[in-house]
CSV table of C-alpha atoms in Angstrom, one decimal:
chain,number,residue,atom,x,y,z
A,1,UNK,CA,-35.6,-1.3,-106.3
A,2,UNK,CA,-33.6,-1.8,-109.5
A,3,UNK,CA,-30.8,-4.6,-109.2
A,4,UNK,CA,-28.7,-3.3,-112.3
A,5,UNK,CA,-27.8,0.7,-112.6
A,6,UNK,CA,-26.2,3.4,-113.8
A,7,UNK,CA,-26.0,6.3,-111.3
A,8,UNK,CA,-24.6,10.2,-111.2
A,9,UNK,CA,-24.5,9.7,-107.4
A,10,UNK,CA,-21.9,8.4,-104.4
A,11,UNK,CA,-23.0,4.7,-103.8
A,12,UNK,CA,-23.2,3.3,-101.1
A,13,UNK,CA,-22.4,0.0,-100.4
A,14,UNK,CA,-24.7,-1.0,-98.0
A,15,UNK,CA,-27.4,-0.2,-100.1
A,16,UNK,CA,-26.6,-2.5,-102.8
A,17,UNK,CA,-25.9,-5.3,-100.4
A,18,UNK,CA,-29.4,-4.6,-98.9
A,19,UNK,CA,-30.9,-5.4,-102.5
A,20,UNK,CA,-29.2,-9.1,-102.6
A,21,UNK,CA,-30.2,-10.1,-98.7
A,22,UNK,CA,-32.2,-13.4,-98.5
A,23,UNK,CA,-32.7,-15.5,-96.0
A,24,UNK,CA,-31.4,-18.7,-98.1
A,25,UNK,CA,-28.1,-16.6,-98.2
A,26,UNK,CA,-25.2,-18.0,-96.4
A,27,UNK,CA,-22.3,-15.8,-98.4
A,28,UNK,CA,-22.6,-12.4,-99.6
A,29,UNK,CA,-19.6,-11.1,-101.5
A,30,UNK,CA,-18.7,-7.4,-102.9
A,31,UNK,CA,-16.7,-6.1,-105.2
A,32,UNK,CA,-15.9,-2.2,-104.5
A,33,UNK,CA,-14.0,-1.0,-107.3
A,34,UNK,CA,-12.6,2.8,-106.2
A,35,UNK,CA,-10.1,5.7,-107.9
A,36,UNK,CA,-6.7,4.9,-107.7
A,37,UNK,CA,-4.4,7.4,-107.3
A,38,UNK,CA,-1.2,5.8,-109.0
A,39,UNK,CA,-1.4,3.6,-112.2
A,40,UNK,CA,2.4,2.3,-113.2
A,41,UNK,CA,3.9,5.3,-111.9
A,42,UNK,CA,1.1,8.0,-113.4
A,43,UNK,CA,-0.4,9.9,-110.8
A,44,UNK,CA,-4.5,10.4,-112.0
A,45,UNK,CA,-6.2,13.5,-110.1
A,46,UNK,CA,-9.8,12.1,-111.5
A,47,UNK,CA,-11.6,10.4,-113.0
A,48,UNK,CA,-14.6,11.2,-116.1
A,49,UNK,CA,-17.1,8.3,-116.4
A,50,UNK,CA,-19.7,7.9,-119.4
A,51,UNK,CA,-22.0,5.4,-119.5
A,52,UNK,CA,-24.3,4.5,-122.7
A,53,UNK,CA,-27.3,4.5,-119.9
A,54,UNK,CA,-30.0,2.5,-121.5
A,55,UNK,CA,-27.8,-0.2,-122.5
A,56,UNK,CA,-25.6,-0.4,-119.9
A,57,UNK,CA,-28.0,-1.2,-117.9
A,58,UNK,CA,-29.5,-3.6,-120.1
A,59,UNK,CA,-26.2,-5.2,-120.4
A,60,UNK,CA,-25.9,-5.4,-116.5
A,61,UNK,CA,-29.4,-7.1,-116.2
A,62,UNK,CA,-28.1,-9.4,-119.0
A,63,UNK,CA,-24.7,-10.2,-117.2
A,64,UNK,CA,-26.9,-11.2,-113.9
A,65,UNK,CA,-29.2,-13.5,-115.9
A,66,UNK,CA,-25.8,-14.9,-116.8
A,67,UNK,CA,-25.3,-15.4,-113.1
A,68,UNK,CA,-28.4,-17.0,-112.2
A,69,UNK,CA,-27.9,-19.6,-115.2
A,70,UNK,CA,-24.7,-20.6,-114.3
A,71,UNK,CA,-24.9,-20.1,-110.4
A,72,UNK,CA,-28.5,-21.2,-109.8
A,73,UNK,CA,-29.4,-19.9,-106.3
A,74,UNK,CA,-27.3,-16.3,-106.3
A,75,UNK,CA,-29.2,-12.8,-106.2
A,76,UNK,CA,-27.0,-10.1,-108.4
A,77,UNK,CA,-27.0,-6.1,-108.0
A,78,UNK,CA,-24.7,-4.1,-109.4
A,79,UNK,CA,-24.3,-0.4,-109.2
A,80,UNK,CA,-21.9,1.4,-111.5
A,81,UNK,CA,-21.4,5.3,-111.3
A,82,UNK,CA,-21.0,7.7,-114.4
A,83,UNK,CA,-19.8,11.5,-114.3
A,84,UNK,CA,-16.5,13.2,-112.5
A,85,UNK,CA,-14.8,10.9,-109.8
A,86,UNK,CA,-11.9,12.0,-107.4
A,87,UNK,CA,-9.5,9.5,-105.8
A,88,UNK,CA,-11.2,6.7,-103.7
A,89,UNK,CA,-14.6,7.6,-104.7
A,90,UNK,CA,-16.8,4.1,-105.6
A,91,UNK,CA,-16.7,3.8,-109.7
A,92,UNK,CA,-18.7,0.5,-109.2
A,93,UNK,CA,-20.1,-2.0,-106.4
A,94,UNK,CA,-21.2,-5.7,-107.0
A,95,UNK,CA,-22.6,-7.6,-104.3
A,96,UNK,CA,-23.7,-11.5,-104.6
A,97,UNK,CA,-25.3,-13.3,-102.2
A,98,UNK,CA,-25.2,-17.4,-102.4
A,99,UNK,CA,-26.7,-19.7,-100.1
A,100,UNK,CA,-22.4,-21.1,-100.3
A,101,UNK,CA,-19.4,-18.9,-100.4
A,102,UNK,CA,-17.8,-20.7,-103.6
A,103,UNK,CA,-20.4,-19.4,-105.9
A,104,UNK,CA,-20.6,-15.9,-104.4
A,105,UNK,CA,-16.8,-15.0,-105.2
A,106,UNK,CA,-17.5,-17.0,-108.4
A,107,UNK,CA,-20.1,-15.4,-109.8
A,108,UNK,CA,-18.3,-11.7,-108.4
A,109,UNK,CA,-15.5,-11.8,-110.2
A,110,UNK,CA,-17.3,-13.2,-112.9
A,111,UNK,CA,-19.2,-10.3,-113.3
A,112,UNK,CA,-16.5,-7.6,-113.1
A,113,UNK,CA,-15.0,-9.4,-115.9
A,114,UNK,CA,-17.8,-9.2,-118.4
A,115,UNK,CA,-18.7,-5.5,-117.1
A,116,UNK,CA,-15.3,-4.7,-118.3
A,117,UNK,CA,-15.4,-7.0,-121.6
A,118,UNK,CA,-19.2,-5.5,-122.7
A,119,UNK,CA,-20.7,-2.9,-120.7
A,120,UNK,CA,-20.9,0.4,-122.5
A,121,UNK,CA,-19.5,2.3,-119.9
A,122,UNK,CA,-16.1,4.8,-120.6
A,123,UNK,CA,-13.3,6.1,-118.2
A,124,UNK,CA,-11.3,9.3,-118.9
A,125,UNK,CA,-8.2,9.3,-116.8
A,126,UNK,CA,-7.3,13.1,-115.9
A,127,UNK,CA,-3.1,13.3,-115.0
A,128,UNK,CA,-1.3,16.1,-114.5
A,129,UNK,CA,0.2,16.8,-117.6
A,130,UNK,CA,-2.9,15.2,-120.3
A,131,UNK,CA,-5.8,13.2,-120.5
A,132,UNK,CA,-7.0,10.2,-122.4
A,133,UNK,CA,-10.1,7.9,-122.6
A,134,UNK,CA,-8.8,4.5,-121.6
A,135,UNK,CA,-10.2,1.2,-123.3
A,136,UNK,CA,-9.5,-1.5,-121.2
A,137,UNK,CA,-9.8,-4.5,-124.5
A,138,UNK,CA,-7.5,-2.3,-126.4
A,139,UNK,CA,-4.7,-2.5,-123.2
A,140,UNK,CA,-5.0,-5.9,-123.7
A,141,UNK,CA,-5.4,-8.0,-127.0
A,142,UNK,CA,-8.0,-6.4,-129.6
A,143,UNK,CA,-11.2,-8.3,-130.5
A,144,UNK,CA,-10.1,-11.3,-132.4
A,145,UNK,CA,-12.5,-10.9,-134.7
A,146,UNK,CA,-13.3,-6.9,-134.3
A,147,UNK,CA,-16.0,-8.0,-131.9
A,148,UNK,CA,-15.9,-8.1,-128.1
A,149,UNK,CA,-17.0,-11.6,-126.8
A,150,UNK,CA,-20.6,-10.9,-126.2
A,151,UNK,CA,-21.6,-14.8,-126.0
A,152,UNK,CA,-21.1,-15.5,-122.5
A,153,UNK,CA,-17.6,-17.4,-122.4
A,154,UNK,CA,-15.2,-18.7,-119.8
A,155,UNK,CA,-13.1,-15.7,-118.2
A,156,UNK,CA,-10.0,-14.9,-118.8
B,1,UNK,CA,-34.0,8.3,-140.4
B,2,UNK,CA,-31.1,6.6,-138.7
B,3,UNK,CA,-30.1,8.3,-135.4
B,4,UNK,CA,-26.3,7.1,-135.3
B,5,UNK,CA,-24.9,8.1,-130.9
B,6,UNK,CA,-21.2,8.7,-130.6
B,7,UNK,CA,-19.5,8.1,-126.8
B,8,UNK,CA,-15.9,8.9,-125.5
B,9,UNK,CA,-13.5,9.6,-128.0
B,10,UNK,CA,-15.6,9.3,-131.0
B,11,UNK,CA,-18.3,12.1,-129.5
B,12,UNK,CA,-15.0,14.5,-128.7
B,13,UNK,CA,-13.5,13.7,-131.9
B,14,UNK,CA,-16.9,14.7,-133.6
B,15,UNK,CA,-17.9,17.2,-131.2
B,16,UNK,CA,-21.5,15.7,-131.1
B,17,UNK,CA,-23.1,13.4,-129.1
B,18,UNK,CA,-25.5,12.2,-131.9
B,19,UNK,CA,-26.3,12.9,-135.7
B,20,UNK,CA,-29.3,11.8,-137.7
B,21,UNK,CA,-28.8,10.1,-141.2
B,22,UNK,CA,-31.5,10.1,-144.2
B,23,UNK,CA,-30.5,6.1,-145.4
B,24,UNK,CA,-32.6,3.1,-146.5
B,25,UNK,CA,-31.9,-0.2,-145.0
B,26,UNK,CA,-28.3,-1.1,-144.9
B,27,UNK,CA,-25.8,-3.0,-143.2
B,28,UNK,CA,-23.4,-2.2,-140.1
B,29,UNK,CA,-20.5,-2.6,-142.5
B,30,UNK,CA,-22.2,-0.4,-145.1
B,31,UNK,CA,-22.8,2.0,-142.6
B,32,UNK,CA,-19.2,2.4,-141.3
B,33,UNK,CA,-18.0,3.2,-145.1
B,34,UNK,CA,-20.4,5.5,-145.5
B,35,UNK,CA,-19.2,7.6,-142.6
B,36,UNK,CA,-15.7,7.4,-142.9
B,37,UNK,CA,-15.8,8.3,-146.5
B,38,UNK,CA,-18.2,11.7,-145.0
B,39,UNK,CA,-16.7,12.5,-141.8
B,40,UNK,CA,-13.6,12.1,-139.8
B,41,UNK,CA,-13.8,9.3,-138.0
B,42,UNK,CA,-10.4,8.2,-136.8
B,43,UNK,CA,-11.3,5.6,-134.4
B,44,UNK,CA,-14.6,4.3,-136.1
B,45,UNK,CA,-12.5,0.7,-136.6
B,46,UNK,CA,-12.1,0.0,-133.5
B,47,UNK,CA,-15.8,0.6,-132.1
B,48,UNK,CA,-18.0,-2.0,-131.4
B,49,UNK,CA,-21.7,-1.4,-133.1
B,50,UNK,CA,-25.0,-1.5,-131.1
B,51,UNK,CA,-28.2,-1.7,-132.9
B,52,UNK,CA,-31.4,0.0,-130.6
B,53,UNK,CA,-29.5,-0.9,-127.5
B,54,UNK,CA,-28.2,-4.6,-129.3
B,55,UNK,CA,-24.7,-5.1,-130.0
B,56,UNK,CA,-24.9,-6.3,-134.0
B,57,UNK,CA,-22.0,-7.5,-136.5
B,58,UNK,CA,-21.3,-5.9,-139.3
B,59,UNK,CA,-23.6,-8.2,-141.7
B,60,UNK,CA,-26.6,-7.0,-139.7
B,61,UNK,CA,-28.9,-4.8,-141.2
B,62,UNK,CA,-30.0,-1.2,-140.3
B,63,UNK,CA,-33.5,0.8,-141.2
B,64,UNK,CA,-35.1,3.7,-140.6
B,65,UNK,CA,-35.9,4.2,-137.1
B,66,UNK,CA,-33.2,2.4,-135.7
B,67,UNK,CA,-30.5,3.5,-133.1
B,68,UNK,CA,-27.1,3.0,-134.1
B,69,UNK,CA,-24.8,3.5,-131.4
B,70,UNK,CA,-20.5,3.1,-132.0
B,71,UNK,CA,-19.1,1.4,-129.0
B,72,UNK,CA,-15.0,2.1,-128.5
B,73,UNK,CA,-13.3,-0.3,-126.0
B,74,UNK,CA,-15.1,0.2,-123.0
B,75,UNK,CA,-13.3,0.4,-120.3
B,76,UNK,CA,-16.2,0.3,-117.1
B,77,UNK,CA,-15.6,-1.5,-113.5
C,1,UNK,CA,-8.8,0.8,-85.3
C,2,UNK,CA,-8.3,-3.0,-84.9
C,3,UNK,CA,-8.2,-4.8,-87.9
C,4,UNK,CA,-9.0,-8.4,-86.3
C,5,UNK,CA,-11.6,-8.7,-84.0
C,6,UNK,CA,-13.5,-10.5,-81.9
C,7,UNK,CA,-17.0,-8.5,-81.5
C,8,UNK,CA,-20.3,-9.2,-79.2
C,9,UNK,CA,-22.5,-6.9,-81.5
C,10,UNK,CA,-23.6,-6.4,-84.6
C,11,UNK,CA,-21.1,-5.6,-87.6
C,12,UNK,CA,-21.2,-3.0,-89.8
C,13,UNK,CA,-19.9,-3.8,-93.8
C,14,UNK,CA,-19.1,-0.4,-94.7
C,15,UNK,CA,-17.1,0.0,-91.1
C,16,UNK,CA,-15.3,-3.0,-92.1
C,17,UNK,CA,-14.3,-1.3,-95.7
C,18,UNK,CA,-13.5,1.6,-94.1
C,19,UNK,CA,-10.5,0.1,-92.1
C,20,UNK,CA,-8.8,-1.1,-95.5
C,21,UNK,CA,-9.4,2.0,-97.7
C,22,UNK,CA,-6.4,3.7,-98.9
C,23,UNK,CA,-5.8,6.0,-102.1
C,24,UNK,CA,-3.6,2.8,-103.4
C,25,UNK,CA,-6.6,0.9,-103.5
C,26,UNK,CA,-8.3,0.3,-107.0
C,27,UNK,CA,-10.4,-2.8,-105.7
C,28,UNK,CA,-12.1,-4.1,-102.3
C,29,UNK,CA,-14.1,-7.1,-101.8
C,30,UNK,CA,-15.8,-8.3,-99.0
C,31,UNK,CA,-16.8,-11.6,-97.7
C,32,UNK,CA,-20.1,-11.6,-95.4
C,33,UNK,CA,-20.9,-14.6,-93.9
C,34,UNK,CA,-24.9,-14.3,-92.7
C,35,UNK,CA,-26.5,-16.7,-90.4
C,36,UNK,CA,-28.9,-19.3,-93.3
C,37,UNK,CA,-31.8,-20.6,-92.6
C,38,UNK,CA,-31.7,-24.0,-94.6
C,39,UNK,CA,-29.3,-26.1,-94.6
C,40,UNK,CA,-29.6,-29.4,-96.5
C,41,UNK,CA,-33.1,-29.1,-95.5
C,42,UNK,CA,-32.9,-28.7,-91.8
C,43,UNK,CA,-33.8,-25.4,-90.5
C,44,UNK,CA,-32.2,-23.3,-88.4
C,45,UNK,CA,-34.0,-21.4,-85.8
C,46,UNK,CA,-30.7,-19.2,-84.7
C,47,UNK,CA,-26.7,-19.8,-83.8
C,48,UNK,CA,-24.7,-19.8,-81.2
C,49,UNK,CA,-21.1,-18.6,-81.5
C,50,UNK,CA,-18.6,-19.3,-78.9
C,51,UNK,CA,-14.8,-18.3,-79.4
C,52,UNK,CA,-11.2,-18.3,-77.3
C,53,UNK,CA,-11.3,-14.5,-77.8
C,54,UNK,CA,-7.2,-13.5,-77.3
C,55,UNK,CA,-6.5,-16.2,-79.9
C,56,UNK,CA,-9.1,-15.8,-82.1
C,57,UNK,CA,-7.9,-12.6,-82.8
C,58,UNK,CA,-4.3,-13.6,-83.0
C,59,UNK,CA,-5.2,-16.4,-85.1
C,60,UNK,CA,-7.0,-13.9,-87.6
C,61,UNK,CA,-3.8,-11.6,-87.4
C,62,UNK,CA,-1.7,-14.4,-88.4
C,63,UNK,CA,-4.2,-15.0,-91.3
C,64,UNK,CA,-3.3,-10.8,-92.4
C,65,UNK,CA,0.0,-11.8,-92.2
C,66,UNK,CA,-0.1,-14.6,-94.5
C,67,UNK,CA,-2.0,-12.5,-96.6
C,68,UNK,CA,0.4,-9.7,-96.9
C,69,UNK,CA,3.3,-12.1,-97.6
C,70,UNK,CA,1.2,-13.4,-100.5
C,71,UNK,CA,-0.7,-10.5,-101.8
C,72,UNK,CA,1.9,-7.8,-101.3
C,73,UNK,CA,0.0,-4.1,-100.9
C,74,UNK,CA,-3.2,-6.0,-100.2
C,75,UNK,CA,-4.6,-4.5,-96.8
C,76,UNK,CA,-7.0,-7.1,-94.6
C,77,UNK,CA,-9.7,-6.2,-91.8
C,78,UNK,CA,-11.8,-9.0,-90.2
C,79,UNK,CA,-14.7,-9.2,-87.8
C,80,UNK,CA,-16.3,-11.8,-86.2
C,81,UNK,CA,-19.2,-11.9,-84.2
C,82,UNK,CA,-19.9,-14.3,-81.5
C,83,UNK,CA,-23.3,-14.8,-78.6
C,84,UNK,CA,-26.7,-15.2,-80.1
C,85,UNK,CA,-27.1,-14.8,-84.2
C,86,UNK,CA,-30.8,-14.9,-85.9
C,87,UNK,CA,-31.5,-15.6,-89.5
C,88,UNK,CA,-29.5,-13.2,-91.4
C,89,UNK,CA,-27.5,-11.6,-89.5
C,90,UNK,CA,-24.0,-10.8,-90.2
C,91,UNK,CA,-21.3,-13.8,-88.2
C,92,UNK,CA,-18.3,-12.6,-89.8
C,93,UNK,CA,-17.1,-9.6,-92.8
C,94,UNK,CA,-13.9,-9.9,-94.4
C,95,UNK,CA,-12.3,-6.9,-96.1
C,96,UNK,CA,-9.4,-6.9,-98.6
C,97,UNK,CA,-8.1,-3.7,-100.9
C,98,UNK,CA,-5.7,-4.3,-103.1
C,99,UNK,CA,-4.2,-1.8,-106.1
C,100,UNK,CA,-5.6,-4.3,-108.5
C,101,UNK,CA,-8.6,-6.4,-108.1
C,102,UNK,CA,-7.6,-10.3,-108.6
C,103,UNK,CA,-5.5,-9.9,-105.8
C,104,UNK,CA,-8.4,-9.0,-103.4
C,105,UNK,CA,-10.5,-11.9,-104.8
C,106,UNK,CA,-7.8,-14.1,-104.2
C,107,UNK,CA,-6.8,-13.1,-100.8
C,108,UNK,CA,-10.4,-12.9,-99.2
C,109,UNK,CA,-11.3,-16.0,-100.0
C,110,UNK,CA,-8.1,-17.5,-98.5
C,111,UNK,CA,-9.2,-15.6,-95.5
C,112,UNK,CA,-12.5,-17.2,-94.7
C,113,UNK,CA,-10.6,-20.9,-96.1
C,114,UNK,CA,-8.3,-19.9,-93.2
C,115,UNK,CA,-10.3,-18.9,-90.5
C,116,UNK,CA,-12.5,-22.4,-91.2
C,117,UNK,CA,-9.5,-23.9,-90.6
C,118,UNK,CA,-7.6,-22.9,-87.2
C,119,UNK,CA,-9.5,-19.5,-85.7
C,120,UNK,CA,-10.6,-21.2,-82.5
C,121,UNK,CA,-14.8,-20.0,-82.9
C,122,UNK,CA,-17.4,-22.5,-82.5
C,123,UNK,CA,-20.7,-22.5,-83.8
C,124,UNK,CA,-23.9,-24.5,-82.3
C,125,UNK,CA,-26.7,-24.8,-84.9
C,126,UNK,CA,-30.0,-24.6,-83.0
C,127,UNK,CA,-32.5,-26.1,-84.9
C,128,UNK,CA,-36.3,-27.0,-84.1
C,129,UNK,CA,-35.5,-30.5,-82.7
C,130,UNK,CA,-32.1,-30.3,-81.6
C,131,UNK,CA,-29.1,-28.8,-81.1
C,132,UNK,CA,-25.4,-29.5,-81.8
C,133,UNK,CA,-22.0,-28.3,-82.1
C,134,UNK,CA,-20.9,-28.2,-85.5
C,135,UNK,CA,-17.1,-28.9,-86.4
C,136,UNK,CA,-16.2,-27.9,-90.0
C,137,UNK,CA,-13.0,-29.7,-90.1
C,138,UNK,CA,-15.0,-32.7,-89.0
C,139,UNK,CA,-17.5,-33.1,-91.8
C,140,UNK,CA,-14.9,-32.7,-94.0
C,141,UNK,CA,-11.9,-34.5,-93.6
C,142,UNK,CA,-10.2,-35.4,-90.2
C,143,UNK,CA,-6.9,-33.8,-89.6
C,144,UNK,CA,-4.8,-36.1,-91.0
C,145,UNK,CA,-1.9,-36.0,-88.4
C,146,UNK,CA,-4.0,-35.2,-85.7
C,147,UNK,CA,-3.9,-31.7,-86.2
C,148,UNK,CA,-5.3,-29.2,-88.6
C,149,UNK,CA,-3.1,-26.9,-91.1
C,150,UNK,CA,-1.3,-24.3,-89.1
C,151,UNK,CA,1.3,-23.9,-91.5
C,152,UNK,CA,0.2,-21.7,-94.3
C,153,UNK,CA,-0.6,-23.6,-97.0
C,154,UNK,CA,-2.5,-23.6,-100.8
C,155,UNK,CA,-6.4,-23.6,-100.0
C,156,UNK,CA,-8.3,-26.7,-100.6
D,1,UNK,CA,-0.5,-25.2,-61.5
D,2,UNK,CA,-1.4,-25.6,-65.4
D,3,UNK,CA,-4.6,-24.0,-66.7
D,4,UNK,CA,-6.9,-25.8,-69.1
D,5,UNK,CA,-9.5,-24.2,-71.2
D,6,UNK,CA,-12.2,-25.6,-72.5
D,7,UNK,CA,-14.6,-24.6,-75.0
D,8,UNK,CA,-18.1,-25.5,-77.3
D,9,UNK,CA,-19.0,-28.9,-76.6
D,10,UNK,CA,-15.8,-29.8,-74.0
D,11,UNK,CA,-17.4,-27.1,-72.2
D,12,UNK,CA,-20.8,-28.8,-72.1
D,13,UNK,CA,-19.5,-32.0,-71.8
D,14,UNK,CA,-17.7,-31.5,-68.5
D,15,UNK,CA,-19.9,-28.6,-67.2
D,16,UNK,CA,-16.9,-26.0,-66.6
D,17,UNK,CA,-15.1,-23.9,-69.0
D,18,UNK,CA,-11.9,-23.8,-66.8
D,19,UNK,CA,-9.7,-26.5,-64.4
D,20,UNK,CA,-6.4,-26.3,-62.7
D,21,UNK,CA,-4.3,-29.0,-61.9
D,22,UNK,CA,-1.2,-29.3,-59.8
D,23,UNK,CA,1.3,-30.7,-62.5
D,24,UNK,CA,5.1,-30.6,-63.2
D,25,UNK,CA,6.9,-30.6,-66.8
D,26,UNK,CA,5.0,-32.6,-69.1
D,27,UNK,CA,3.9,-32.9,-72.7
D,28,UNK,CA,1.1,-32.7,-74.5
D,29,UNK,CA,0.6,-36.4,-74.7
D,30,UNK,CA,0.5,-37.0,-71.5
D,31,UNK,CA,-1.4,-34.4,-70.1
D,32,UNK,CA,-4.2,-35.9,-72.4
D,33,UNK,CA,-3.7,-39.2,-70.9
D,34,UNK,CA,-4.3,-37.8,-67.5
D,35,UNK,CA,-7.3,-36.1,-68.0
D,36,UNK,CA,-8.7,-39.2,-70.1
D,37,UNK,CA,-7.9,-41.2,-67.2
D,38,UNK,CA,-9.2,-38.8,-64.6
D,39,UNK,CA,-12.2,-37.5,-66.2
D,40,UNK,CA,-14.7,-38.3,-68.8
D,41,UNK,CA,-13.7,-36.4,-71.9
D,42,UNK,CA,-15.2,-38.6,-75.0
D,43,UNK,CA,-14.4,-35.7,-77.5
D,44,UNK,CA,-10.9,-34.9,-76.3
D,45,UNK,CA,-9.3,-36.9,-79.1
D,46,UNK,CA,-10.5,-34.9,-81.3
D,47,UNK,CA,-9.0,-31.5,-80.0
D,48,UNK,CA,-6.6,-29.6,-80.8
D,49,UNK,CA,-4.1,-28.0,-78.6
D,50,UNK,CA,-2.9,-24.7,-77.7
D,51,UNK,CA,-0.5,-23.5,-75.2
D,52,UNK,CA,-0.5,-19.9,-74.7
D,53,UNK,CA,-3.3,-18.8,-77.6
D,54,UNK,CA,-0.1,-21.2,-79.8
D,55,UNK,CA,-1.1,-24.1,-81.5
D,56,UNK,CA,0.6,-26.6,-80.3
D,57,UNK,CA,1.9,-30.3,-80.8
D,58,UNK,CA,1.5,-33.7,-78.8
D,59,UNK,CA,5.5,-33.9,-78.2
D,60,UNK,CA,5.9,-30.1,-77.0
D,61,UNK,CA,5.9,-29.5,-73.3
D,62,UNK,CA,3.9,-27.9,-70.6
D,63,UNK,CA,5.2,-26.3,-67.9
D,64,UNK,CA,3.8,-24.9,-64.8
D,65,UNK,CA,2.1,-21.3,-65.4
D,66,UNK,CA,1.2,-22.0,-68.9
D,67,UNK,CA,-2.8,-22.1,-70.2
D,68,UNK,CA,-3.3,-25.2,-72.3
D,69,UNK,CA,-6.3,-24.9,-74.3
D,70,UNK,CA,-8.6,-28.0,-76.2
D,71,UNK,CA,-9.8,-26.7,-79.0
D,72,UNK,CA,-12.8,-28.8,-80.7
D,73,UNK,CA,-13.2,-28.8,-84.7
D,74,UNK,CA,-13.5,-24.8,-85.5
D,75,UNK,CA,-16.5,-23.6,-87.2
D,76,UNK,CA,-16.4,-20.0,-87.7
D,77,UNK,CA,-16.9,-18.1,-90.9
C-alpha cells in the first residue's frame, strides 16, 4: 500500500481513506480536488496533467512527514492523478485521519497548499479556442527569491 | 554526462523530454547560462532546478551522473 | 436524494460525495467522524447514538442553509448515523463542494462545530466499567443564557 | 393535551420516552416547574427546549396540541 502517488488511473476515494483508517482515529477529513468546468468565465473542456513521477512522489512522502511533525498523531495519503482529465474527474484526493477533528482539517489543507507550492506536478487547461500550461505560483506572486518555498513555512 | 529532464512548457518548447550534456562539475547557475546561450529556452528563468530528484539553488553544484531536472511553476492539486 | 439525514445503517463516503458533485465544483472535502477507541485513556468498547429524528434533520438543513448564505455556490450533504456503532465505524460524513477549495474547508468544518452545537443526537459512550451519556456542550462550557447558540454565529 | 419528548438520559432517567399532560396555555417556564414539582427530573435544568422540532425559549408559550421536547446537552458529530 503506498500512502503517497502519482497515478494514470480514476481514483477512488474510498480507497485512499481506507489507507489512513486507525482505530485511534476520531476525524478523517478529505480533500477531493475535481475538473471544473468554468474558471472566471473560461469554459475548460479538459484537462492534461504531468507529473515529474519520482519526485513527486518523493515530494508527497516529504509533505506527510511534514504532517506527522507538526500534527503528531495524523496518518497522511495522498493520491494525485497525471494524464488527460474531463470535467469532474478526481485530479487529486487527500485524506487525514486524526484521533481530533482540528488537526485533520489542519493538516488537509495544509497539505493541498504545499502540493500546490512544491510538487512537480503540471496542469494544461484545454478551452475552446487555445491551450496553455497553467503555473499556479506564477498566478500569484513569483518566488521572492526565484525559489519556491521549499523549507516547510506557515501557509499562506 | 549530465542528463538535464524538461516538463510542461519547457519539453514542448524543446520538443524533447530529455537531453544529455558532456560537462564537468558545475553549478545550477552555470548550467542555466550554458543553455540559454545553446538553445532556446524562453522560460528557463522561471523554472525551479531539481538535482537527482532534490530541488537545489543555483550555487549548488552539478557532476557527471547527475539528474537535472527544470521545474516551471507547478501548478498540481 | 436527501441531503440531511438521519440513517440506521452504515454510511457510505463516496455516496455522500456523490450528492454534492456538480461540474461547478473544483474542490470537495469531507468530514468523517469514526467511532475512537481511546479517549483520554479510557476505552471505549462501542456507542450508542440516540437522536429526535424530524429535528435532527431539520436542524442539519438549517445548518446548509447557513452554509449557503455564507459560502455562496458551496453545496452541503450530511449523514448521521444513530443505534449501535463499534470501533471505527463511520457516526457521521459531511460533504461540501465548492468552485474553489477554501470555501469547502471552511464551511465543513462549521458544519460539524454546528451540529456539536444544536442537532438534537445523543451519544452514550459504553466503556468497560461504565456507561454514560456524554453532553458536548457540557464539558465545555454551560450555555451561558441557558440555552445553546441557535443563532448563527462565528465558530468557537 | 401537550406532548413531551424525552430523550438520552431524560429518557433513562424517568423510564419513558413520551408523557401527556392535560394542560392549558402556558410557557416554558412553567411547564418546567410542573414537571419538577410533579416528577423527579434532576437533569431537566440542563435541557433545552423545543416546541415543534423549534428551539425554543423559557418565556414562549405552549399551547394545547403542541410537542414540547427536552433536549439534554447534544453530542453528535
Amino acid at each position: 500500500m503506498k500512502l503517497f502517488e502519482i497515478v494514470d488511473k480514476p481514483i477512488e476515494v474510498e480507497q485512499v481513506i481506507a489507507k489512513v483508517e486507525s482505530r485511534k482515529a476520531g476525524a478523517i477529513t478529505t480533500f477531493t480536488g475535481v475538473v471544473r468546468e468554468w474558471t472566471k468565465g473560461k469554459r475548460t473542456l479538459f484537462l492534461e496533467y504531468q507529473a515529474y513521477v519520482p519526485m513527486a512522489e518523493k515530494m508527497l512522502a516529504k509533505i506527510g512527514d511534514e504532517i506527522q511533525r507538526k500534527w503528531p498523531g495524523t496518518i497522511v495519503a495522498i493520491s494525485h492523478r497525471i494524464g488527460r482529465l474531463d470535467i469532474s474527474d478526481i485530479a487529486v484526493v487527500i485524506a487525514v485521519s486524526s484521533p481530533h477533528r482540528r488537526a485533520a482539517y489542519e493538516a488537509n489543507e495544509y497539505a493541498i497548499e504545499r502540493i500546490k507550492q512544491m510538487v512537480p506536478i503540471w496542469k494544461k487547461e484545454h478551452w475552446e479556442n487555445g491551450e496553455a500550461w497553467i503555473g499556479d505560483q506564477l498566478e500569484n506572486v513569483p518566488y521572492p527569491d526565484g525559489k519556491p518555498n521549499i523549507a516547510e513555512g506557515d501557509m499562506k | 554526462m549530465i542528463k538535464i529532464l524538461l516538463f510542461a512548457q519547457l519539453q514542448e518548447e524543446f520538443g524533447v523530454k530529455d537531453i544529455e550534456i558532456n560537462l564537468m562539475e558545475t553549478t545550477v547557475s552555470q548550467l542555466k547560462e550554458i543553455l540559454k546561450a545553446n538553445f532556446k529556452f524562453p522560460s528557463l528563468d522561471h523554472c525551479m532546478v531539481a538535482i537527482n530528484e532534490e530541488y537545489a539553488m543555483d550555487f549548488d553544484t552539478v557532476q557527471s551522473g547527475d539528474t537535472v531536472a527544470f521545474i516551471p511553476p507547478v501548478s498540481g492539486g
